[in-house]
Amino acid sequence: MANSNAANALDAEFYQSAERFFPGQSGTALTYDDVTLATLYSEILPRDTQLDTTLAESLQLNIPIVSSDMDTVTEARMAIAMALNGGLGLIHYNMPEKQQLSEVSRVKNHVHGLIQEPIKVSPDQFIGDVLARIEEKRFAFSTFPVVDEQGKLLGLLSGSVVKPRYAKRKVAEALTPRDQVFTLTEKKLGKNPIAAADKFFNDHPGIHKLLVVDDDDRLRGLFTMSDIERITSERAAQFKPARDAHFRLVCGAAVSATRNAFGELDRDRILAHVGGLVERGLDAVAVSTAHGHTKGVGDTVKMLRDAFPKLPIIAGNVTSAAGVAFLADAGANIIKVGQGPGSICTTRVVAGVGIPQLTALYVCSRAAAEKKVTILADGGITKSGDIVKALTLAQAVICGGVLAGCAEAPGEILEIGGKLFKQYRGMGSLAAMKAGSAARYGHTTADTIRKVAAEGVEALKEVAGPLERTLAQLIGGIQSGMGYLGAANLSELRQRARYIRVTAAGVKEAGAHDVVEVKTGS
Ligand code: XMP
């Protein structure tokens, strides 16, 4: 016993808890590569670790990874893929507000168990109107139930007739009539609607849509076979999709603290837009700026909190305890931490301001615990080991650069010298600010015509294949880290982490060295 006490005391002297380590380094700002985590006794196999994380009461993720609200990272396609893999995508705001609304709709309508409010058409519409709506809302489907004004089912408009050649025909002429449409009544769904729908599709080969009606034949919902198949196959997956209470994929969207022509916060516009996002089922709004500890961001968060008492609000960015407390007091639930760590950021170079990320996370995490809010480690993640270190202090990480080369990120693929690349640019780069993100850096879009100092660069990332592949590498790394620390879940990871500083020689030793590398691990 004495021996093991001595051994533990020796370890504790070198490998210190966050509470001892970070205050012991006060006066020095540290980032991921400045420290390493110590191994601990473990009975945990990496594959058995749990990665679910609660960001706010109504926002739980199954993996602690969020894709950044940047115009070269997250639109609907990325947000769908992130949620399907258990994470969250934050749709950027460098686009017309109307488009952001439809991007959110695309995510929220993507896969459902029972689609409770299916998009319907009326019999006197023209097929051309239906086509225009599909285009406008960017629907990924083209079969619609047809209902009368009371919501009674009249038939089904099949995707096979929603074609430009039939544009001038009325829906009433082209629909599959009611008596040929398969339906189930709500009562027949029983306690396990997914199983009932699964059985229906088994029993009716070739039928891909099942409508649900009430006793008066009013439409109550819709099942699609592909949704049911996906849901049944998900049960086997370790990291299930992140869904809301209605079984829709989760989706976040960013907004800025927009100002009107008089330089005042544009309250009406922000409230109307966020109201539209909430109507579409938004799970979290992110008030996303480079400097979150400001009156404009505080006022925006307060206004949104008053208007939407239950909506999870993400706000930032900050790097101080006072910044966290300020945003939490304003009503934010989730605080973005990071000023200048991003791979495309030049804030620290241009403005001389910002804090290396691990120290910022420690300071902010302690303030967040006091205020009972959560934090997101935003920027500077280049490898899975960085995520493990970040998760010892934060509830999740936000990634830009490591996801920007994935197929689901927006943007064209370019070929340069036989290699394939995708564009990745800072939201504070001149090009992105001209496209709309100027408010994030305290400028107006008009300012960008004059000379303002960019705080980000335009860059390229090598094409990286599907998001699922990149996430599998990152998740594998997080699980390995947790196995080394004997942490079965993320809360244990936060409690058990022990830190020590490394020198430049230690950083060199950590990577592959003194070999001719022929194949990387990924
Ligand atoms: P990574 O390292 O994942 O960082 O590529 C993404 C994060 O960087 C922030 N961001 C910026 N910061 N100038 C900055 O100082 C910029 O132009 C810029 N653009 C993005 C943002 O927090 C993002 O999530």
XYZ file of C-alpha atoms and ligand atoms in Angstrom:
546
model
C 0.000 0.000 0.000
C 2.753 2.355 1.019
C 4.463 1.562 -2.241
C 1.447 2.240 -4.354
C 0.826 5.497 -2.435
C 4.381 6.535 -3.163
C 3.953 5.615 -6.806
C 0.718 7.618 -7.028
C 2.342 10.600 -5.308
C 5.243 10.478 -7.746
C 2.843 10.390 -10.707
C 0.803 13.240 -9.257
C 3.898 15.394 -8.943
C 4.637 15.106 -12.657
C 1.249 14.350 -14.249
C -1.102 16.939 -12.880
C -4.858 17.434 -12.898
C -6.208 20.467 -14.754
C -6.739 22.252 -11.431
C -3.037 21.978 -10.565
C -1.486 22.041 -14.000
C -3.022 25.130 -15.615
C -2.791 27.504 -12.635
C 0.809 26.269 -12.268
C 1.426 27.564 -15.803
C -0.328 30.907 -15.330
C 1.426 33.571 -17.291
C 2.061 31.185 -20.185
C -0.506 30.395 -22.855
C -0.456 26.797 -24.033
C -1.912 25.059 -27.010
C -2.473 21.447 -27.986
C 1.093 20.579 -28.962
C 2.481 22.162 -25.778
C 1.091 19.389 -23.593
C 0.532 15.689 -23.583
C -1.832 13.548 -21.540
C -0.538 10.868 -19.184
C -1.736 7.278 -19.453
C -3.687 5.900 -16.510
C -4.732 2.467 -15.300
C -7.498 1.284 -17.615
C -10.113 -1.415 -17.880
C -11.681 0.306 -20.854
C -11.359 -0.909 -24.415
C -11.417 1.935 -26.953
C -14.297 0.388 -28.873
C -16.469 0.342 -25.731
C -16.129 4.046 -24.973
C -19.211 6.277 -25.192
C -18.900 9.584 -26.997
C -22.311 11.135 -26.404
C -22.337 14.687 -25.140
C -25.016 17.046 -23.867
C -24.572 20.591 -25.123
C -27.890 21.910 -23.770
C -30.966 20.329 -22.234
C -32.549 19.708 -25.615
C -29.350 19.248 -27.613
C -27.573 15.928 -27.287
C -25.038 14.635 -29.775
C -23.729 11.113 -30.163
C -20.239 12.279 -31.104
C -18.610 15.466 -29.757
C -17.879 17.021 -33.142
C -19.525 20.060 -34.738
C -18.786 21.302 -38.253
C -17.921 24.976 -38.412
C -20.292 27.665 -39.671
C -18.011 28.578 -42.554
C -18.989 29.011 -46.195
C -16.466 26.402 -47.323
C -17.491 23.863 -44.651
C -21.175 23.650 -43.704
C -24.254 23.802 -45.866
C -27.131 21.306 -45.829
C -25.125 18.437 -47.312
C -22.444 18.643 -44.615
C -25.029 19.215 -41.857
C -26.966 16.110 -42.955
C -23.803 13.985 -43.013
C -22.669 15.347 -39.633
C -26.028 14.571 -37.996
C -26.222 11.131 -39.620
C -22.858 10.390 -38.022
C -24.024 11.619 -34.610
C -22.661 15.180 -34.695
C -23.989 18.621 -35.590
C -23.518 20.977 -38.526
C -23.824 24.740 -38.163
C -25.085 26.204 -41.451
C -23.107 29.359 -42.251
C -24.719 32.724 -42.923
C -22.806 33.897 -45.992
C -25.930 33.408 -48.082
C -29.296 35.141 -48.465
C -31.488 34.564 -45.388
C -34.069 32.787 -47.566
C -31.452 30.308 -48.684
C -30.336 29.622 -45.114
C -33.961 28.811 -44.257
C -34.164 26.296 -47.074
C -30.782 24.762 -46.159
C -32.156 24.139 -42.654
C -35.371 22.692 -44.137
C -33.338 20.279 -46.217
C -31.601 18.947 -43.122
C -34.743 18.744 -41.028
C -36.693 16.976 -43.810
C -33.901 14.579 -44.620
C -34.796 11.360 -42.826
C -37.716 10.778 -40.582
C -39.466 7.915 -38.965
C -42.975 9.199 -39.490
C -42.919 12.466 -41.370
C -45.621 14.154 -39.335
C -46.116 17.125 -41.578
C -45.407 15.865 -45.060
C -45.279 18.452 -47.797
C -48.675 18.282 -49.489
C -50.088 19.600 -52.749
C -53.637 20.582 -53.663
C -55.603 19.214 -56.630
C -55.937 22.556 -58.439
C -52.198 23.322 -58.477
C -50.284 22.897 -61.740
C -47.431 20.388 -61.949
C -45.310 23.392 -62.989
C -46.047 25.029 -59.592
C -44.972 21.840 -57.842
C -41.725 21.771 -59.829
C -41.059 25.423 -58.955
C -41.586 24.666 -55.254
C -39.199 21.718 -55.373
C -36.595 23.989 -56.948
C -37.182 26.842 -54.496
C -37.151 24.675 -51.354
C -34.483 22.339 -52.707
C -36.543 19.260 -51.832
C -34.741 15.994 -52.474
C -38.064 14.199 -53.191
C -40.856 14.658 -55.716
C -43.789 12.491 -54.560
C -46.500 14.344 -52.616
C -49.800 13.449 -50.956
C -52.720 15.394 -52.435
C -55.240 16.742 -49.904
C -58.340 18.948 -50.012
C -58.833 22.068 -47.917
C -59.889 20.017 -44.882
C -56.743 17.900 -45.095
C -58.620 14.834 -46.452
C -56.569 12.567 -48.622
C -57.455 12.726 -52.336
C -54.544 10.712 -53.715
C -50.807 10.691 -54.291
C -48.864 12.728 -56.834
C -46.130 10.345 -57.920
C -42.615 11.573 -58.764
C -43.001 9.884 -62.173
C -45.484 12.605 -63.264
C -43.703 15.563 -61.638
C -41.848 16.340 -64.863
C -41.521 19.513 -66.962
C -43.403 17.836 -69.844
C -46.548 17.741 -67.652
C -46.039 21.269 -66.258
C -49.333 22.609 -67.640
C -51.448 19.771 -66.225
C -53.324 20.108 -62.987
C -52.436 17.842 -60.074
C -56.038 16.524 -60.129
C -55.499 15.094 -63.635
C -52.192 13.403 -62.802
C -52.647 11.972 -59.302
C -52.936 8.319 -58.326
C -56.504 8.245 -56.964
C -57.315 7.679 -53.301
C -58.585 4.100 -53.732
C -55.226 3.049 -55.217
C -53.102 4.645 -52.481
C -51.848 2.472 -49.600
C -52.642 3.835 -46.149
C -52.683 2.754 -42.522
C -54.805 4.364 -39.854
C -53.030 5.906 -36.883
C -54.559 3.267 -34.607
C -53.023 0.444 -36.627
C -49.515 1.844 -36.085
C -49.586 0.585 -32.502
C -46.735 1.142 -30.058
C -43.943 0.574 -32.535
C -44.714 2.539 -35.700
C -41.321 1.769 -37.254
C -41.957 -1.986 -36.924
C -45.480 -1.556 -38.358
C -44.123 0.395 -41.328
C -41.288 -2.107 -41.800
C -43.807 -4.964 -41.923
C -45.993 -3.044 -44.368
C -43.080 -2.547 -46.798
C -42.182 -6.262 -46.476
C -45.748 -7.240 -47.264
C -46.081 -4.875 -50.254
C -43.089 -5.301 -52.577
C -42.567 -2.309 -54.860
C -44.478 0.174 -52.641
C -42.127 2.839 -51.247
C -44.521 5.273 -49.574
C -47.040 4.587 -46.844
C -49.516 7.282 -45.859
C -51.028 7.452 -42.390
C -54.573 8.780 -41.974
C -56.995 9.344 -39.100
C -60.480 7.868 -38.827
C -61.853 10.667 -41.040
C -59.251 9.957 -43.723
C -57.319 13.137 -42.967
C -53.611 12.853 -43.662
C -51.575 12.430 -40.442
C -48.170 11.431 -41.783
C -46.018 9.583 -44.249
C -43.440 6.802 -44.086
C -40.907 6.211 -46.818
C -39.236 2.848 -47.266
C -35.737 4.325 -47.498
C -36.189 6.143 -44.159
C -37.404 2.954 -42.502
C -34.509 0.964 -43.936
C -32.027 3.535 -42.730
C -33.555 3.643 -39.277
C -33.562 -0.131 -38.917
C -29.937 -0.355 -40.041
C -28.965 2.455 -37.630
C -29.823 0.241 -34.685
C -26.676 -1.738 -35.367
C -24.393 1.323 -35.689
C -22.270 2.330 -32.673
C -22.753 6.046 -33.174
C -26.351 6.694 -34.002
C -27.517 9.777 -35.881
C -28.192 12.850 -33.773
C -31.939 13.430 -33.866
C -34.494 15.740 -32.285
C -37.543 14.630 -30.284
C -39.475 14.146 -33.543
C -36.796 11.868 -34.968
C -35.527 14.520 -37.392
C -31.798 15.104 -37.849
C -30.441 17.916 -35.691
C -29.323 21.106 -37.368
C -27.787 24.374 -36.215
C -27.428 27.677 -38.038
C -25.314 30.731 -37.474
C -26.484 34.334 -37.464
C -24.542 37.526 -36.988
C -25.317 40.570 -34.900
C -26.510 42.447 -38.023
C -26.716 46.239 -37.857
C -29.106 48.540 -39.737
C -28.202 51.640 -41.725
C -27.974 53.659 -38.458
C -25.457 51.250 -36.971
C -28.001 49.868 -34.477
C -28.676 46.188 -33.935
C -31.219 45.176 -36.567
C -33.601 43.618 -34.028
C -36.605 43.109 -36.301
C -34.567 41.449 -39.000
C -32.690 39.128 -36.635
C -35.875 38.111 -34.795
C -37.823 37.491 -37.997
C -35.029 35.394 -39.455
C -34.416 33.300 -36.330
C -38.218 32.892 -36.032
C -38.200 31.417 -39.546
C -35.341 29.071 -38.639
C -37.170 27.912 -35.507
C -40.340 27.267 -37.528
C -38.288 24.984 -39.731
C -37.165 23.005 -36.680
C -33.748 24.536 -35.946
C -32.098 22.870 -32.918
C -29.588 25.596 -32.039
C -28.804 29.097 -33.226
C -25.202 30.276 -33.114
C -24.518 33.991 -32.668
C -21.200 33.708 -34.343
C -18.676 36.516 -34.244
C -14.940 36.906 -33.844
C -15.415 38.894 -30.593
C -18.314 37.666 -28.468
C -17.577 39.703 -25.342
C -19.214 42.779 -26.840
C -22.385 44.762 -26.314
C -23.729 43.842 -29.761
C -23.392 40.096 -29.199
C -24.689 40.330 -25.615
C -27.742 42.314 -26.768
C -28.388 39.857 -29.603
C -28.213 36.862 -27.257
C -30.522 38.578 -24.731
C -33.025 39.449 -27.415
C -33.038 35.871 -28.762
C -33.311 34.402 -25.282
C -36.377 36.578 -24.549
C -38.005 35.715 -27.858
C -37.176 31.974 -27.854
C -36.969 30.837 -24.225
C -36.303 27.178 -25.060
C -33.978 27.497 -28.062
C -30.376 26.418 -27.366
C -28.197 29.454 -28.081
C -24.541 29.072 -28.993
C -22.555 32.311 -28.723
C -18.983 33.439 -29.128
C -16.180 33.596 -29.617
C -14.473 34.303 -26.316
C -11.281 33.253 -24.556
C -11.824 34.665 -21.066
C -13.781 33.681 -17.983
C -15.436 37.117 -18.026
C -16.471 36.538 -21.654
C -18.082 33.194 -20.748
C -19.894 34.718 -17.759
C -21.095 37.644 -19.888
C -22.603 35.426 -22.597
C -24.047 32.960 -20.075
C -25.702 35.844 -18.192
C -27.109 37.121 -21.476
C -28.798 33.727 -21.929
C -26.422 31.602 -24.014
C -26.298 27.878 -23.194
C -23.228 26.963 -25.197
C -20.143 29.157 -25.549
C -17.686 29.017 -28.456
C -14.096 29.324 -27.288
C -11.287 30.262 -29.650
C -9.658 33.445 -30.875
C -7.035 32.914 -33.492
C -6.308 29.161 -33.340
C -7.988 28.356 -36.674
C -5.931 27.007 -39.525
C -7.010 29.903 -41.798
C -7.038 32.553 -39.036
C -4.638 35.433 -38.887
C -6.294 37.351 -36.038
C -3.280 36.944 -33.759
C -0.931 38.117 -36.495
C -3.098 40.994 -37.704
C -4.555 42.199 -34.395
C -1.955 40.835 -32.023
C -4.800 39.380 -29.970
C -5.935 35.891 -29.029
C -5.026 33.070 -26.689
C -3.488 29.699 -27.526
C -6.308 27.267 -27.331
C -5.653 24.936 -24.408
C -5.160 27.711 -21.870
C -8.234 29.503 -23.237
C -10.211 26.277 -22.837
C -9.091 25.778 -19.248
C -9.998 29.326 -18.208
C -13.334 29.215 -20.038
C -14.229 25.715 -18.825
C -13.987 26.780 -15.188
C -16.210 29.812 -15.771
C -18.625 27.642 -17.765
C -18.923 25.121 -14.921
C -19.774 27.991 -12.527
C -22.450 29.271 -14.881
C -23.743 25.796 -15.776
C -23.174 26.267 -19.497
C -21.129 24.156 -21.903
C -18.225 25.094 -24.162
C -17.152 24.236 -27.690
C -13.443 24.223 -28.537
C -13.500 26.153 -31.815
C -10.520 26.026 -34.171
C -6.992 24.706 -34.256
C -7.857 21.004 -34.468
C -5.452 19.341 -36.877
C -5.435 15.749 -35.598
C -7.475 13.433 -33.394
C -5.054 13.838 -30.484
C -5.930 17.560 -30.387
C -9.592 16.597 -30.013
C -8.822 14.297 -27.077
C -6.941 17.136 -25.362
C -9.770 19.602 -26.121
C -12.383 17.202 -24.757
C -10.625 17.068 -21.406
C -11.925 20.647 -20.988
C -14.774 21.157 -23.481
C -18.009 19.312 -24.244
C -17.330 19.197 -28.006
C -15.034 20.573 -30.688
C -15.769 22.651 -33.773
C -13.787 21.672 -36.844
C -13.285 23.611 -40.045
C -10.065 22.660 -41.781
C -10.144 18.931 -41.059
C -13.586 18.683 -42.697
C -13.168 21.179 -45.558
C -11.674 18.639 -47.971
C -14.576 16.198 -47.538
C -17.016 15.500 -50.354
C -19.877 17.007 -48.347
C -18.209 20.413 -47.947
C -19.419 23.042 -50.431
C -17.185 24.053 -53.315
C -15.657 22.880 -56.519
C -12.804 20.408 -56.769
C -9.686 21.850 -58.406
C -6.837 19.880 -59.894
C -3.381 21.319 -59.363
C -0.273 19.394 -60.368
C -2.183 16.099 -60.487
C -3.611 16.548 -56.964
C -7.239 17.362 -56.126
C -8.095 20.266 -53.817
C -11.099 22.110 -52.413
C -11.207 25.758 -51.476
C -11.082 26.582 -47.749
C -11.173 30.192 -46.640
C -11.375 32.122 -43.400
C -14.669 33.896 -42.776
C -12.483 36.930 -42.089
C -10.729 36.701 -45.448
C -11.571 39.580 -47.786
C -13.420 37.305 -50.211
C -15.634 35.810 -47.479
C -16.314 39.189 -45.881
C -17.412 40.547 -49.263
C -19.756 37.557 -49.528
C -21.432 38.553 -46.246
C -19.401 37.668 -43.151
C -18.070 41.198 -42.529
C -20.342 41.697 -39.473
C -18.614 38.794 -37.777
C -15.428 40.891 -37.725
C -17.135 44.164 -36.774
C -17.230 45.580 -40.320
C -20.083 46.125 -42.765
C -20.058 44.539 -46.220
C -19.661 48.091 -47.613
C -16.479 48.456 -45.542
C -14.920 45.622 -47.503
C -14.951 47.821 -50.595
C -12.827 50.283 -48.644
C -9.670 48.910 -47.072
C -10.117 46.735 -44.007
C -7.634 44.348 -42.488
C -8.511 40.762 -43.313
C -8.183 38.332 -40.404
C -8.168 35.177 -42.440
C -6.662 33.673 -45.549
C -7.982 31.892 -48.619
C -6.503 28.423 -48.891
C -6.904 24.945 -50.329
C -7.372 21.569 -48.668
C -6.587 18.283 -50.295
C -9.725 16.364 -51.232
C -10.451 13.861 -48.471
C -13.316 11.608 -49.660
C -16.568 11.136 -47.756
C -17.021 12.757 -44.350
C -17.738 9.356 -42.813
C -14.148 8.299 -43.527
C -12.611 11.391 -41.920
C -14.910 11.103 -38.907
C -14.056 7.416 -38.497
C -10.373 8.391 -38.173
C -11.120 11.169 -35.698
C -13.484 9.023 -33.626
C -11.009 6.140 -33.613
C -8.389 8.515 -32.217
C -10.713 9.881 -29.534
C -11.617 6.353 -28.462
C -7.932 5.355 -28.297
C -7.203 8.361 -26.114
C -10.050 7.446 -23.789
C -8.811 3.861 -23.602
C -5.334 5.119 -22.536
C -6.920 7.208 -19.801
C -9.345 4.506 -18.637
C -12.276 6.789 -19.426
C -15.528 5.070 -20.357
C -17.225 8.336 -21.355
C -16.474 11.992 -21.879
C -17.280 13.028 -18.349
C -14.726 10.496 -17.057
C -12.232 11.810 -19.610
C -12.630 15.310 -18.150
C -12.194 14.032 -14.598
C -9.267 11.727 -15.244
C -7.074 13.848 -17.538
C -3.521 14.494 -16.266
C -1.281 16.920 -18.133
C 2.402 17.612 -18.563
C 4.205 20.104 -20.787
C 6.380 18.933 -23.639
C 9.345 20.634 -25.245
C 10.015 21.098 -28.955
C 12.037 17.871 -28.765
C 8.958 16.131 -27.306
C 6.804 17.386 -30.182
C 9.361 16.034 -32.649
C 9.434 12.709 -30.841
C 5.606 12.487 -30.952
C 5.384 12.320 -34.751
C 6.928 9.742 -37.037
C 10.638 10.554 -37.127
C 13.918 9.310 -38.434
C 12.218 7.077 -40.957
C 11.289 7.424 -44.597
C 7.528 7.387 -44.394
C 5.921 5.315 -47.162
C 2.364 5.156 -45.878
C 0.463 7.287 -43.348
C -1.967 5.820 -40.824
C -5.123 7.116 -42.541
P -9.897 25.236 -38.115
O -8.575 25.235 -37.412
O -10.740 24.079 -37.753
O -10.635 26.540 -37.570
O -9.726 25.379 -39.594
C -11.960 26.842 -37.881
C -12.424 28.004 -37.018
O -11.665 29.194 -37.288
C -12.474 30.350 -37.034
N -12.388 31.206 -38.220
C -11.597 32.297 -38.315
N -10.810 32.918 -37.405
N -10.157 34.470 -39.046
C -10.102 34.030 -37.772
O -9.393 34.605 -36.949
C -10.928 33.914 -40.018
O -10.948 34.337 -41.165
C -11.688 32.762 -39.625
N -12.573 31.975 -40.287
C -12.964 31.022 -39.398
C -13.865 29.874 -36.752
O -14.048 29.938 -35.357
C -13.851 28.444 -37.278
O -14.799 27.606 -36.660
